[in-house]
PDB file of C-alpha atoms in Angstrom:
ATOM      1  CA  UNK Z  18       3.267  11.793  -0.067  1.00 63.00           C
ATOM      2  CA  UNK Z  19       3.804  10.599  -3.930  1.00 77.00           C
ATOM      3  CA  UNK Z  20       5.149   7.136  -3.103  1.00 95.00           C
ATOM      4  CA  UNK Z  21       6.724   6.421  -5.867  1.00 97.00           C
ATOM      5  CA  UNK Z  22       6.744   7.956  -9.341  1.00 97.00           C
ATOM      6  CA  UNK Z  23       7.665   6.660 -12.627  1.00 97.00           C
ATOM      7  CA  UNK Z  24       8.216   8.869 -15.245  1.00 97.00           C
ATOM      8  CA  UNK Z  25       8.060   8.935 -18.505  1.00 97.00           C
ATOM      9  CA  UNK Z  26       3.944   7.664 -18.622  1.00 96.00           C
ATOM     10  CA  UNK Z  27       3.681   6.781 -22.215  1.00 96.00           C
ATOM     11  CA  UNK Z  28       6.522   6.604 -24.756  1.00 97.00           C
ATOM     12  CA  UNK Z  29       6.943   5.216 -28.548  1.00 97.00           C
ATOM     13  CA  UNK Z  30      10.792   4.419 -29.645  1.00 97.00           C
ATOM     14  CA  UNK Z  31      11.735   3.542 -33.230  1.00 97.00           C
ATOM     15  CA  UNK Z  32      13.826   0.689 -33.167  1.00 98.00           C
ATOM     16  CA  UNK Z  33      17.889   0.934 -32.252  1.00 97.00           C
ATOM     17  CA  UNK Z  34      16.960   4.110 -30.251  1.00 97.00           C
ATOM     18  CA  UNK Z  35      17.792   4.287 -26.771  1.00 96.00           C
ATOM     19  CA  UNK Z  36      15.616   5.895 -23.699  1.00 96.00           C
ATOM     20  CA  UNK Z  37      16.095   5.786 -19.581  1.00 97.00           C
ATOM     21  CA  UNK Z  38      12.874   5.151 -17.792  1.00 98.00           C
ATOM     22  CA  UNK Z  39      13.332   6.886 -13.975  1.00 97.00           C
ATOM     23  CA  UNK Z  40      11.748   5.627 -11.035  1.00 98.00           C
ATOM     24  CA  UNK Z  41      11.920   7.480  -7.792  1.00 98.00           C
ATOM     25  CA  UNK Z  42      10.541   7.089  -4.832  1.00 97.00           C
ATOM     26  CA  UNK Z  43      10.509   9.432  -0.902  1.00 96.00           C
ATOM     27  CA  UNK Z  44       9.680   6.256   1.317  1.00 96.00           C
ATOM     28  CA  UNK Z  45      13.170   5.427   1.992  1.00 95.00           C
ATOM     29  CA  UNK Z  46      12.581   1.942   1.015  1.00 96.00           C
ATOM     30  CA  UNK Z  47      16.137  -0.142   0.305  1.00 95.00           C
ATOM     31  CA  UNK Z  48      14.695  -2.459  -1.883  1.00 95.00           C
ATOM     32  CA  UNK Z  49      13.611  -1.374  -5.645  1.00 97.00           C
ATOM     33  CA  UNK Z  50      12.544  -3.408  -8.591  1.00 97.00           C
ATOM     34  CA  UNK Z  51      11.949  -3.203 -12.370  1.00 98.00           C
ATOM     35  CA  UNK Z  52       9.000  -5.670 -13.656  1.00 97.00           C
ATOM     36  CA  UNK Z  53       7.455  -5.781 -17.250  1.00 97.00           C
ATOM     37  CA  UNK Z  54       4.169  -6.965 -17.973  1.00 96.00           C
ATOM     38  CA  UNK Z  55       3.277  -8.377 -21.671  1.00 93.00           C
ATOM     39  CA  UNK Z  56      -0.242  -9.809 -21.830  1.00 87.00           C
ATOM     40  CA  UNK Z  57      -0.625 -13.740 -20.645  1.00 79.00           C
ATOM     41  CA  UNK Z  58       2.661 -13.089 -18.918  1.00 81.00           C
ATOM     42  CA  UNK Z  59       2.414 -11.861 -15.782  1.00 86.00           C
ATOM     43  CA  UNK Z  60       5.068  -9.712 -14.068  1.00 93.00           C
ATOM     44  CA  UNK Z  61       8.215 -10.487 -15.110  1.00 94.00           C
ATOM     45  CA  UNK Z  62      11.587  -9.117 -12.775  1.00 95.00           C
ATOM     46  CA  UNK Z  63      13.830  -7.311 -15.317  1.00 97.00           C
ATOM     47  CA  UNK Z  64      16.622  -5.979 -12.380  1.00 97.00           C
ATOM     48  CA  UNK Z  65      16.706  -5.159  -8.754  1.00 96.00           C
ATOM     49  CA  UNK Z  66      18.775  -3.630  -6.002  1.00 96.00           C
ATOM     50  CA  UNK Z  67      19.008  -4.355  -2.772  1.00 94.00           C
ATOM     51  CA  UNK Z  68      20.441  -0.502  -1.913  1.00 94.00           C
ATOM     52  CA  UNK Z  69      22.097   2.261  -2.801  1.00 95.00           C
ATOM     53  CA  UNK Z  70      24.909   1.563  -5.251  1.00 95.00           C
ATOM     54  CA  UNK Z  71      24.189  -2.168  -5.598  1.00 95.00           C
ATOM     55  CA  UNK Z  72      22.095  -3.876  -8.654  1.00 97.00           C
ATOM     56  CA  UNK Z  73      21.344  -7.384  -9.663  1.00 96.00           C
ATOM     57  CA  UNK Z  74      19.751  -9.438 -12.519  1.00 96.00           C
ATOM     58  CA  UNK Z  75      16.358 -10.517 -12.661  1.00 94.00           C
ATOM     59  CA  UNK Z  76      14.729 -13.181 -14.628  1.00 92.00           C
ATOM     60  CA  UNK Z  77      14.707 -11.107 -18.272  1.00 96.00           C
ATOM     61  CA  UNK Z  78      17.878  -8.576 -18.134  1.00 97.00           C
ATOM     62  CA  UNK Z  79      18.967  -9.067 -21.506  1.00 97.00           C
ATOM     63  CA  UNK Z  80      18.525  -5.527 -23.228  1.00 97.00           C
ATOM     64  CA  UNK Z  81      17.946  -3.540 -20.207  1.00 98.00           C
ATOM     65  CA  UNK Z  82      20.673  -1.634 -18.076  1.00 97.00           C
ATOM     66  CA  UNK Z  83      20.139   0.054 -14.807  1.00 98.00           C
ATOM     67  CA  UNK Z  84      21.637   1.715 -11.707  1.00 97.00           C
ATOM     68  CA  UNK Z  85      21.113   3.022  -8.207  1.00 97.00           C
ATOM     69  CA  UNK Z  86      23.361   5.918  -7.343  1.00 95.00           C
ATOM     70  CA  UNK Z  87      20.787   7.430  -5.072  1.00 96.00           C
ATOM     71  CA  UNK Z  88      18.596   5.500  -2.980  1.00 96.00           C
ATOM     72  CA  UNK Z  89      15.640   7.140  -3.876  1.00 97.00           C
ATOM     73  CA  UNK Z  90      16.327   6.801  -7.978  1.00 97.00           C
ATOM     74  CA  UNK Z  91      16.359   3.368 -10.082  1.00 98.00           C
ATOM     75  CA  UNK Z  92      17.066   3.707 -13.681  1.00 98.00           C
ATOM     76  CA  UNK Z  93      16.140   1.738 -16.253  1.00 98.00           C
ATOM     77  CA  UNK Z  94      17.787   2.060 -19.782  1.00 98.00           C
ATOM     78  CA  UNK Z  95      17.811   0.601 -22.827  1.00 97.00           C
ATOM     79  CA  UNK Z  96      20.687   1.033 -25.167  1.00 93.00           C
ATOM     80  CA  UNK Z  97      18.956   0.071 -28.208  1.00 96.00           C
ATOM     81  CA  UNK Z  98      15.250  -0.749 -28.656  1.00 96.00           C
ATOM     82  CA  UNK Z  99      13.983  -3.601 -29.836  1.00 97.00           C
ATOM     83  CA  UNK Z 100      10.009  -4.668 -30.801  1.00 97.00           C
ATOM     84  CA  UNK Z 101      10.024  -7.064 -28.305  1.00 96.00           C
ATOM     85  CA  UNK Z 102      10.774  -4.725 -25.513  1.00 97.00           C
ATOM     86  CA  UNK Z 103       7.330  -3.127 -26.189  1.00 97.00           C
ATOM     87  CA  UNK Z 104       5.834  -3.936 -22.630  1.00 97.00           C
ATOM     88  CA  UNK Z 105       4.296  -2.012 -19.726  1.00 97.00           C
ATOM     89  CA  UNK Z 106       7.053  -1.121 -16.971  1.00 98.00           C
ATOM     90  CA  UNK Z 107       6.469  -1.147 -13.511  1.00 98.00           C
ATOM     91  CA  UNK Z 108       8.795   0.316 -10.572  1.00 98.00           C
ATOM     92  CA  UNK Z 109       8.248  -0.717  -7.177  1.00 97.00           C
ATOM     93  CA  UNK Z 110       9.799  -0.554  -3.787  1.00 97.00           C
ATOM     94  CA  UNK Z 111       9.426  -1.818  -0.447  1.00 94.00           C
ATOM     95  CA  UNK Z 112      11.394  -1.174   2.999  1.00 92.00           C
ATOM     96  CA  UNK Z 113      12.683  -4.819   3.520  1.00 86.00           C
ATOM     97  CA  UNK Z 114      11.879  -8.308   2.476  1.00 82.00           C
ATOM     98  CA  UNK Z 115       9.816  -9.465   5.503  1.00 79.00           C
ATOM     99  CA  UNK Z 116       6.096  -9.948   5.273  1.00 75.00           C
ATOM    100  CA  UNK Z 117       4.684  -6.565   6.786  1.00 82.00           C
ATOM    101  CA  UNK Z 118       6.767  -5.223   3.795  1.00 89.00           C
ATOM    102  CA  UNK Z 119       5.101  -5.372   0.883  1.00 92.00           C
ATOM    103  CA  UNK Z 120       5.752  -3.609  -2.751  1.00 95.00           C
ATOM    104  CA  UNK Z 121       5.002  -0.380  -3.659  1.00 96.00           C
ATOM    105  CA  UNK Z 122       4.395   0.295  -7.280  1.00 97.00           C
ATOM    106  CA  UNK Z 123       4.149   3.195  -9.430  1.00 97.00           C
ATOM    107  CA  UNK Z 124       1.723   4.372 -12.012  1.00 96.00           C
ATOM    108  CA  UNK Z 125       3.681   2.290 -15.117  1.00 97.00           C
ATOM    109  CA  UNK Z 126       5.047   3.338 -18.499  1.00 97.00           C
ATOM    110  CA  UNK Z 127       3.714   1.776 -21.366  1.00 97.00           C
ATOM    111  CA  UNK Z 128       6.594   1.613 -24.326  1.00 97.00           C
ATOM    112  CA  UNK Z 129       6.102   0.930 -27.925  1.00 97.00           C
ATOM    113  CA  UNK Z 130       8.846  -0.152 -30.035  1.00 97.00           C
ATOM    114  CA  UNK Z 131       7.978   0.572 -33.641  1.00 97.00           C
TER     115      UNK Z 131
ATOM    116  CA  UNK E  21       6.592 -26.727 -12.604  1.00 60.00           C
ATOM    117  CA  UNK E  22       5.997 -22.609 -11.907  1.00 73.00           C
ATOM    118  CA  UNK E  23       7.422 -20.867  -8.575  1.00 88.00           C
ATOM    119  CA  UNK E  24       3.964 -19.093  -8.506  1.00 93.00           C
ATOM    120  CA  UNK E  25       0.543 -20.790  -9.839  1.00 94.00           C
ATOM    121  CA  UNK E  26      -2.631 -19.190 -10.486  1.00 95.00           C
ATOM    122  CA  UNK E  27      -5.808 -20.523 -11.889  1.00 93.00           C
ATOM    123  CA  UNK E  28      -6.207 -17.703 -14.783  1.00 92.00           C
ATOM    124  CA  UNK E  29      -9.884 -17.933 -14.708  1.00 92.00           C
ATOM    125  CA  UNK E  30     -12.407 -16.082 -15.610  1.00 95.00           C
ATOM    126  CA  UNK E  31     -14.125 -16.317 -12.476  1.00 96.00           C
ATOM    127  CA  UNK E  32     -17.595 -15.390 -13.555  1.00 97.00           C
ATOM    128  CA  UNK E  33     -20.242 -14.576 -10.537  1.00 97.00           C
ATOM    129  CA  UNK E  34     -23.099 -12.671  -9.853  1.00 98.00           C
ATOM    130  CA  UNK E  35     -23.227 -10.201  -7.152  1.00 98.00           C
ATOM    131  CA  UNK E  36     -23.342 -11.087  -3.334  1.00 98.00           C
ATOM    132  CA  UNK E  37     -21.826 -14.556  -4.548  1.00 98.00           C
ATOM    133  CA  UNK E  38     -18.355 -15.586  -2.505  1.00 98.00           C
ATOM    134  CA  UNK E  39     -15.289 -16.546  -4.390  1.00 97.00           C
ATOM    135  CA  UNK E  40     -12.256 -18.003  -3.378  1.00 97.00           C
ATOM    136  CA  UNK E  41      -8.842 -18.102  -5.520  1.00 94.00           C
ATOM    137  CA  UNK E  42      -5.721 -20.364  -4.623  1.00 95.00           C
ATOM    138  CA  UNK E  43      -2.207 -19.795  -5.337  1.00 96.00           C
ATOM    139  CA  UNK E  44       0.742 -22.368  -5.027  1.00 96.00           C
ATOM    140  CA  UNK E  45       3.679 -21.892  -5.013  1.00 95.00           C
ATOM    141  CA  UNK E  46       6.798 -24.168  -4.722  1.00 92.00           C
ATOM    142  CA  UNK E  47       9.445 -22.911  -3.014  1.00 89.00           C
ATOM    143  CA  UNK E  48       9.010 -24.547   0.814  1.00 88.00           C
ATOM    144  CA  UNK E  49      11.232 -21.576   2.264  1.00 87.00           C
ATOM    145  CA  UNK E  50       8.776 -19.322   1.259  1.00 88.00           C
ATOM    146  CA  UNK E  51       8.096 -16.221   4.057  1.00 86.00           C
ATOM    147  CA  UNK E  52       6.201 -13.901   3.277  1.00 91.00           C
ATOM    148  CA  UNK E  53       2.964 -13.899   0.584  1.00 94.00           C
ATOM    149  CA  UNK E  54       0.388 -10.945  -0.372  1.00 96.00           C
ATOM    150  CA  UNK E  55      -2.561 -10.154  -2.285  1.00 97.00           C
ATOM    151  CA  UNK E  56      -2.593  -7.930  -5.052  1.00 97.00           C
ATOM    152  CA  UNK E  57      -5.580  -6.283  -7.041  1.00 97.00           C
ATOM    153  CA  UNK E  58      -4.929  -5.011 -10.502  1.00 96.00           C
ATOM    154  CA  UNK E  59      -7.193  -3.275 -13.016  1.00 95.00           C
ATOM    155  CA  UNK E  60      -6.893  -2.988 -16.291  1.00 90.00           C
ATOM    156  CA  UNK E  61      -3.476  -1.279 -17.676  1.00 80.00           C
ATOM    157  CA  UNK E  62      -3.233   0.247 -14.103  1.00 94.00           C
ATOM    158  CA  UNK E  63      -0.711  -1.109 -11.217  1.00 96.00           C
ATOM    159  CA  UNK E  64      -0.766  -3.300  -8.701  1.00 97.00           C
ATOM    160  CA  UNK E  65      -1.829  -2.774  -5.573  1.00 97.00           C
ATOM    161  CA  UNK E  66      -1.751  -4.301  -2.024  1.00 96.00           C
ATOM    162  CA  UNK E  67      -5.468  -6.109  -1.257  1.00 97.00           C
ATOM    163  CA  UNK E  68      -3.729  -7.478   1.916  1.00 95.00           C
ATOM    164  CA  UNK E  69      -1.015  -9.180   3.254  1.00 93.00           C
ATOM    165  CA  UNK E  70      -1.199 -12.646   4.469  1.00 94.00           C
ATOM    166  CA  UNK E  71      -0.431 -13.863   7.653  1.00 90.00           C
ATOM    167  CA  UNK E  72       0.495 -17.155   9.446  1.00 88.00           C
ATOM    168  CA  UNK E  73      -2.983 -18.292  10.931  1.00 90.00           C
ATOM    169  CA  UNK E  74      -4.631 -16.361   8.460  1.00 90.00           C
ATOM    170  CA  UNK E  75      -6.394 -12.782   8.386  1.00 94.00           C
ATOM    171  CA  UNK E  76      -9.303 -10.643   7.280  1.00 95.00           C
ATOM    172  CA  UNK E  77     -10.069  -7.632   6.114  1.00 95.00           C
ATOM    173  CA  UNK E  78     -13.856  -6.949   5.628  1.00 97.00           C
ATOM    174  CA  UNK E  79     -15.157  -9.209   3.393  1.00 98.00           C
ATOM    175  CA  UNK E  80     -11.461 -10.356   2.263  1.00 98.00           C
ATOM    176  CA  UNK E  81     -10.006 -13.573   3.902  1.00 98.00           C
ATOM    177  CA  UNK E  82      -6.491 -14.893   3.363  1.00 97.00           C
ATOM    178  CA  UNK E  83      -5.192 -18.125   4.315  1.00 96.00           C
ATOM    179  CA  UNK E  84      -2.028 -19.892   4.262  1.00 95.00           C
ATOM    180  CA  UNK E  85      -1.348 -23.721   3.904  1.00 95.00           C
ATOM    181  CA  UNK E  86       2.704 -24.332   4.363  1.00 93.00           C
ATOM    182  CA  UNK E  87       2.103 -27.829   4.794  1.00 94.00           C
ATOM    183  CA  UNK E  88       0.640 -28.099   1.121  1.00 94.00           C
ATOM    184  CA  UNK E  89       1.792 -24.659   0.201  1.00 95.00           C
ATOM    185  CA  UNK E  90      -0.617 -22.401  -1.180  1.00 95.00           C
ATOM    186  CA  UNK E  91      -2.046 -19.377  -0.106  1.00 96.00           C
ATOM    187  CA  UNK E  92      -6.280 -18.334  -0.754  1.00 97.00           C
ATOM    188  CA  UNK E  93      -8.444 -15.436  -0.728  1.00 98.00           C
ATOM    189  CA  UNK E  94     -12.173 -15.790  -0.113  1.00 98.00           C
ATOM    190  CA  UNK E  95     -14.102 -12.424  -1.203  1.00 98.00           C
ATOM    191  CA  UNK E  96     -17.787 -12.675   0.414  1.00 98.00           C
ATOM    192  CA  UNK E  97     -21.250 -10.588  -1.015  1.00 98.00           C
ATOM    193  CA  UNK E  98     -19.211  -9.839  -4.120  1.00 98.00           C
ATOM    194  CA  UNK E  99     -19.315  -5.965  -5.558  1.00 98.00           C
ATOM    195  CA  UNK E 100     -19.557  -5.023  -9.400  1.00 98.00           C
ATOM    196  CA  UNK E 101     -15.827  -3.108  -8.045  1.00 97.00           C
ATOM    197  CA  UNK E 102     -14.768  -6.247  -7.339  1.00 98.00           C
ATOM    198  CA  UNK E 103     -14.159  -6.873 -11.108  1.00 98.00           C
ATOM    199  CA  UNK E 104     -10.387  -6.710 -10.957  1.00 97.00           C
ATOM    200  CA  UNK E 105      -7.096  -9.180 -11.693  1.00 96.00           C
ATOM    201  CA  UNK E 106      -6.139 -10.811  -8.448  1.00 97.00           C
ATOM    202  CA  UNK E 107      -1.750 -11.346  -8.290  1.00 96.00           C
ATOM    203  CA  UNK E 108      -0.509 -13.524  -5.428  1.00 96.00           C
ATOM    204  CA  UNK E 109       2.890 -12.728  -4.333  1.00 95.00           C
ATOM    205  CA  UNK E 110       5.421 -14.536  -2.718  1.00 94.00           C
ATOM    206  CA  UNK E 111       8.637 -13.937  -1.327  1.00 91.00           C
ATOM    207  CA  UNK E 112      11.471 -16.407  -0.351  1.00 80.00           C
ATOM    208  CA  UNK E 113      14.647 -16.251   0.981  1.00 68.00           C
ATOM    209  CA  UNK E 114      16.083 -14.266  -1.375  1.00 72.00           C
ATOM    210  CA  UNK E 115      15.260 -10.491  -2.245  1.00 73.00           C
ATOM    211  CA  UNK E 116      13.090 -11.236  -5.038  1.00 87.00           C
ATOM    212  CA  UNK E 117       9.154 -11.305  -4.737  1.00 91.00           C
ATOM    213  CA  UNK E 118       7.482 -13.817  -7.509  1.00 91.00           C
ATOM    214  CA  UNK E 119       4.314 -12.882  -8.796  1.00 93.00           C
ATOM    215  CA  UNK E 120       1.890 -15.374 -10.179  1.00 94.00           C
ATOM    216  CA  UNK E 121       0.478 -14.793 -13.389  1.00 93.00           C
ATOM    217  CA  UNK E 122      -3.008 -13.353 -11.605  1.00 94.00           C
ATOM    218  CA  UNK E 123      -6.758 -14.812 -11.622  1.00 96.00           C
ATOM    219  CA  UNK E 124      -9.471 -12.429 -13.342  1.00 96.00           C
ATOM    220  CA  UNK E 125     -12.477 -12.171 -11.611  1.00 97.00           C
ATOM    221  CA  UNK E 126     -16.133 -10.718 -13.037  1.00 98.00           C
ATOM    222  CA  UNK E 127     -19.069  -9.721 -10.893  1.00 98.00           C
ATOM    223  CA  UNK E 128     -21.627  -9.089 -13.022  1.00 97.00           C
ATOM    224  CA  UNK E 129     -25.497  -7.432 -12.111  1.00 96.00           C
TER     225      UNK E 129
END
């Protein structure tokens, strides 16, 4: 049972390139979420979707794109790179929003903008 | 004021001591709230949920206080493993699970 996966692990980006980050998990959770962490900053929401085909701004969105077309799959993508979007990214999922339903996350993928 | 407040810390304690955390938080429509542990530059993950009249898990406790909103864990006979970054969660009415911005604990020898 993998849970859910994120993949690239580890990848640097000169500025102005662009990169997807793919997030996928087999639980058949509805709900997914992007978070970045920075140091002294906590988790921050980036985007979420509440199911398939459906996506929805979080509290930092600017730079970041994603989608849903499959319920297991949430993409994250950045058009064009930027220093400050050098973070740790974390996936997660969970099956609803009530309190036996926590998040799931995956491993992370740490991103350096040079 | 925050949606999610943790005391940063470092808690420093020996082992065997018993340390408790609080997290407020300050949306009153708040439903559901968890525990997360975190280690360093590795993910989150689920020390326990936490329940109306409270719940425990070994030597983990959680509480809940809606009437002055905050949520606690109480770790007893602390392990070195312990060491960790502890992230309250909580969830409103929306969709959207707020994290706090976690509490570091050290158990040292």
């Amino acid at each position: 049972n993998a849970g859910v996966t994120q993949t690239p692990k580890f990848r640097v980006l000169k500025t102005g390139q662009s990169m997807t980050l793919l997030c996928a998990q087999d639980m058949n959770h509805e709900y997914m979420y992007w978070y970045r962490q920075d140091p002294g900053m906590g988790l921050r929401l980036i985007h979420y979707s509440v199911g398939e085909g459906t996506t929805a701004k979080g509290e930092v969105p600017d730079g970041y794109n994603v989608s849903r077309l499959k319920k297991q799959n949430f993409l994250l993508g950045l058009e064009s790179a930027a220093p400050s979007q050098t973070s740790v990214y974390f996936c997660a999922s969970s099956y609803s929003t009530g309190w036996n339903s926590p998040l799931h996350f995956g491993n992370g993928t740490r991103l350096t903008v040079t | 004021r925050k949606e999610v407040e943790q005391d940063p810390g470092p808690f420093n304690v020996p082992e065997g001591a018993t340390v408790a955390f609080n997290c407020t938080y300050s949306n009153s429509a708040s439903q559901s709230f968890f525990w997360y542990r975190q280690d360093c530059r590795k993910e989150p993950k689920l020390l326990m949920s936490v329940y109306s009249s409270g719940n425990e898990d070994g030597r983990f406790t959680a509480q809940l206080n809606r009437a002055s909103q905050y949520i606690s864990l109480l770790i007893r006979d602390s392990k070195l493993s312990d060491s960790a970054t502890y992230l309250c969660v909580v969830r409103g009415g929306s969709y959207i699970p707020t994290f706090g911005r976690g509490t570091s604990l050290i158990v040292h020898p």
